Amino acid sequence: MNFDQAFHTLLGHEGGYSNHPNDPGGETMWGVTAAVARGAGYSGPMRDMPTDTAKGIYRDLYWTPVRADELPAPVRYAVFDAAVNSGPGQAVRWLQRAAGVADDGKLGPVSMAAITAADPEALLRKMLAARLAFMSSLPAWPAFGRGWARRIASLMENAA
């Protein structure tokens, strides 16, 4: 999966405009929070944020930092999706733990060697299990847990 395909898939999970009172991210459009959008230079109303703006944000702040183009295909989208939900550092830590290396949140040569040498399906299972365990411990789980669990289940199903 390349970035364009990943972005298209992600929009299916993130949807359009949202301003849920229980969402710690607050107001979002295409899954991009207002804080992230403002930090990336977007100053217009969130409801009007173009998908091309969101696409640039996702590429620059999530896809590129997790080195998605260099990851094994079976885990590429799951790592990107985790970065979007929990930040690139957390997504990389889950991947590193699944690969059995130190989890510093940075994909250096040791991590990349272990990740590329690992069985990709086992790597994906371990990473998604760690992600689900983490997310189920969050205070927002009662409000969003069903959707998060379905999202992770979809990642498991599509990888099979």
Short mmCIF file of C-alpha atoms in Angstrom, two decimals:
data_model
loop_
_atom_site.label_atom_id
_atom_site.label_comp_id
_atom_site.label_asym_id
_atom_site.label_seq_id
_atom_site.Cartn_x
_atom_site.Cartn_y
_atom_site.Cartn_z
CA MET A 1 0.00 0.00 0.00
CA ASN A 2 1.38 3.39 -0.96
CA PHE A 3 0.59 6.70 0.72
CA ASP A 4 -2.29 7.62 -1.60
CA GLN A 5 -3.99 4.27 -0.94
CA ALA A 6 -3.34 4.59 2.79
CA PHE A 7 -4.81 8.09 2.87
CA HIS A 8 -7.93 6.95 1.04
CA THR A 9 -8.36 4.04 3.47
CA LEU A 10 -7.76 6.31 6.45
CA LEU A 11 -10.51 8.71 5.40
CA GLY A 12 -12.92 5.79 5.59
CA HIS A 13 -12.09 5.52 9.30
CA GLU A 14 -11.71 9.19 10.12
CA GLY A 15 -14.70 10.58 8.23
CA GLY A 16 -15.49 14.26 7.91
CA TYR A 17 -16.19 16.92 10.51
CA SER A 18 -16.53 16.06 14.18
CA ASN A 19 -16.67 17.96 17.44
CA HIS A 20 -17.57 15.28 19.97
CA PRO A 21 -17.62 16.56 23.57
CA ASN A 22 -15.79 13.44 24.85
CA ASP A 23 -13.04 13.57 22.23
CA PRO A 24 -9.84 14.91 23.83
CA GLY A 25 -8.77 16.03 20.35
CA GLY A 26 -11.72 18.40 20.13
CA GLU A 27 -12.82 19.71 16.77
CA THR A 28 -11.58 17.64 13.82
CA MET A 29 -11.95 17.47 10.06
CA TRP A 30 -10.84 14.35 8.16
CA GLY A 31 -9.47 13.18 11.52
CA VAL A 32 -7.09 16.14 11.81
CA THR A 33 -7.51 18.04 15.07
CA ALA A 34 -7.74 21.80 15.06
CA ALA A 35 -4.48 22.01 17.05
CA VAL A 36 -2.63 19.90 14.48
CA ALA A 37 -4.17 21.81 11.58
CA ARG A 38 -3.18 25.16 13.10
CA GLY A 39 0.32 23.87 13.81
CA ALA A 40 0.59 22.86 10.14
CA GLY A 41 -0.46 26.33 8.98
CA TYR A 42 -4.15 25.86 8.23
CA SER A 43 -6.09 28.85 9.58
CA GLY A 44 -9.56 28.46 8.11
CA PRO A 45 -12.68 26.96 9.65
CA MET A 46 -12.19 23.28 10.40
CA ARG A 47 -15.40 22.34 8.57
CA ASP A 48 -13.89 23.82 5.39
CA MET A 49 -10.45 22.20 5.53
CA PRO A 50 -9.75 20.71 2.09
CA THR A 51 -8.83 17.05 1.82
CA ASP A 52 -5.57 18.07 0.12
CA THR A 53 -4.59 19.97 3.26
CA ALA A 54 -5.37 16.91 5.39
CA LYS A 55 -3.42 14.73 2.96
CA GLY A 56 -0.32 16.90 3.31
CA ILE A 57 -0.62 16.85 7.09
CA TYR A 58 -0.97 13.07 7.17
CA ARG A 59 2.03 12.60 4.89
CA ASP A 60 4.28 15.05 6.74
CA LEU A 61 3.29 14.32 10.34
CA TYR A 62 2.42 10.62 10.32
CA TRP A 63 3.45 8.66 7.19
CA THR A 64 6.97 10.05 6.83
CA PRO A 65 7.94 9.98 10.55
CA VAL A 66 7.11 6.25 10.83
CA ARG A 67 9.10 5.58 7.64
CA ALA A 68 6.06 3.80 6.23
CA ASP A 69 7.53 3.44 2.74
CA GLU A 70 10.35 1.35 4.24
CA LEU A 71 8.19 -0.93 6.39
CA PRO A 72 7.12 -4.42 5.34
CA ALA A 73 3.88 -4.19 3.37
CA PRO A 74 1.77 -6.20 5.86
CA VAL A 75 2.44 -3.74 8.71
CA ARG A 76 2.73 -0.48 6.76
CA TYR A 77 -0.87 0.69 7.00
CA ALA A 78 -1.34 -0.52 10.59
CA VAL A 79 1.67 1.52 11.75
CA PHE A 80 0.44 4.60 9.88
CA ASP A 81 -3.07 4.19 11.32
CA ALA A 82 -1.63 3.80 14.83
CA ALA A 83 0.47 6.94 14.31
CA VAL A 84 -2.65 8.87 13.38
CA ASN A 85 -4.53 7.69 16.47
CA SER A 86 -1.76 7.75 19.06
CA GLY A 87 1.17 9.63 17.56
CA PRO A 88 4.16 8.42 15.54
CA GLY A 89 6.32 7.77 18.61
CA GLN A 90 3.73 5.51 20.21
CA ALA A 91 3.09 3.64 16.96
CA VAL A 92 6.81 3.02 16.55
CA ARG A 93 7.12 1.84 20.18
CA TRP A 94 4.38 -0.77 19.60
CA LEU A 95 6.16 -1.91 16.45
CA GLN A 96 9.53 -2.06 18.21
CA ARG A 97 8.11 -4.11 21.09
CA ALA A 98 6.52 -6.48 18.59
CA ALA A 99 9.92 -6.86 16.90
CA GLY A 100 11.68 -7.46 20.23
CA VAL A 101 13.92 -4.38 20.24
CA ALA A 102 14.28 -1.41 22.59
CA ASP A 103 11.20 0.78 22.34
CA ASP A 104 12.58 4.29 22.06
CA GLY A 105 10.07 5.46 19.44
CA LYS A 106 12.75 6.00 16.79
CA LEU A 107 13.23 3.74 13.79
CA GLY A 108 16.98 3.44 13.58
CA PRO A 109 19.03 0.73 11.87
CA VAL A 110 18.67 -1.83 14.69
CA SER A 111 14.89 -1.46 14.76
CA MET A 112 14.56 -1.55 10.99
CA ALA A 113 16.73 -4.68 10.74
CA ALA A 114 14.61 -6.48 13.35
CA ILE A 115 11.35 -5.32 11.76
CA THR A 116 12.33 -6.43 8.26
CA ALA A 117 13.65 -9.77 9.56
CA ALA A 118 10.50 -10.56 11.56
CA ASP A 119 7.57 -12.63 10.35
CA PRO A 120 5.27 -9.80 9.19
CA GLU A 121 2.02 -11.48 10.26
CA ALA A 122 3.35 -12.18 13.76
CA LEU A 123 4.69 -8.64 13.93
CA LEU A 124 1.29 -7.26 12.97
CA ARG A 125 -0.57 -9.42 15.50
CA LYS A 126 1.73 -8.42 18.36
CA MET A 127 1.60 -4.76 17.44
CA LEU A 128 -2.19 -4.67 17.17
CA ALA A 129 -2.56 -6.55 20.47
CA ALA A 130 -0.36 -3.97 22.20
CA ARG A 131 -2.34 -1.16 20.60
CA LEU A 132 -5.67 -2.59 21.69
CA ALA A 133 -4.45 -3.15 25.25
CA PHE A 134 -3.22 0.44 25.40
CA MET A 135 -6.35 1.97 23.92
CA SER A 136 -8.67 0.00 26.20
CA SER A 137 -6.92 1.62 29.18
CA LEU A 138 -7.61 5.19 28.01
CA PRO A 139 -10.21 7.33 29.79
CA ALA A 140 -11.98 7.90 26.45
CA TRP A 141 -12.51 4.14 25.95
CA PRO A 142 -16.15 4.19 27.18
CA ALA A 143 -17.05 6.79 24.54
CA PHE A 144 -14.90 5.59 21.64
CA GLY A 145 -13.83 2.02 22.48
CA ARG A 146 -16.34 0.30 20.24
CA GLY A 147 -15.14 2.27 17.20
CA TRP A 148 -11.46 1.81 18.09
CA ALA A 149 -11.94 -1.93 18.57
CA ARG A 150 -13.75 -2.21 15.22
CA ARG A 151 -10.95 -0.27 13.57
CA ILE A 152 -8.29 -2.60 14.98
CA ALA A 153 -10.41 -5.63 14.07
CA SER A 154 -10.61 -4.30 10.51
CA LEU A 155 -6.81 -4.04 10.41
CA MET A 156 -6.56 -7.65 11.56
CA GLU A 157 -9.14 -8.85 9.08
CA ASN A 158 -7.68 -7.00 6.09
CA ALA A 159 -4.20 -8.30 6.85
CA ALA A 160 -5.39 -11.91 6.82
#
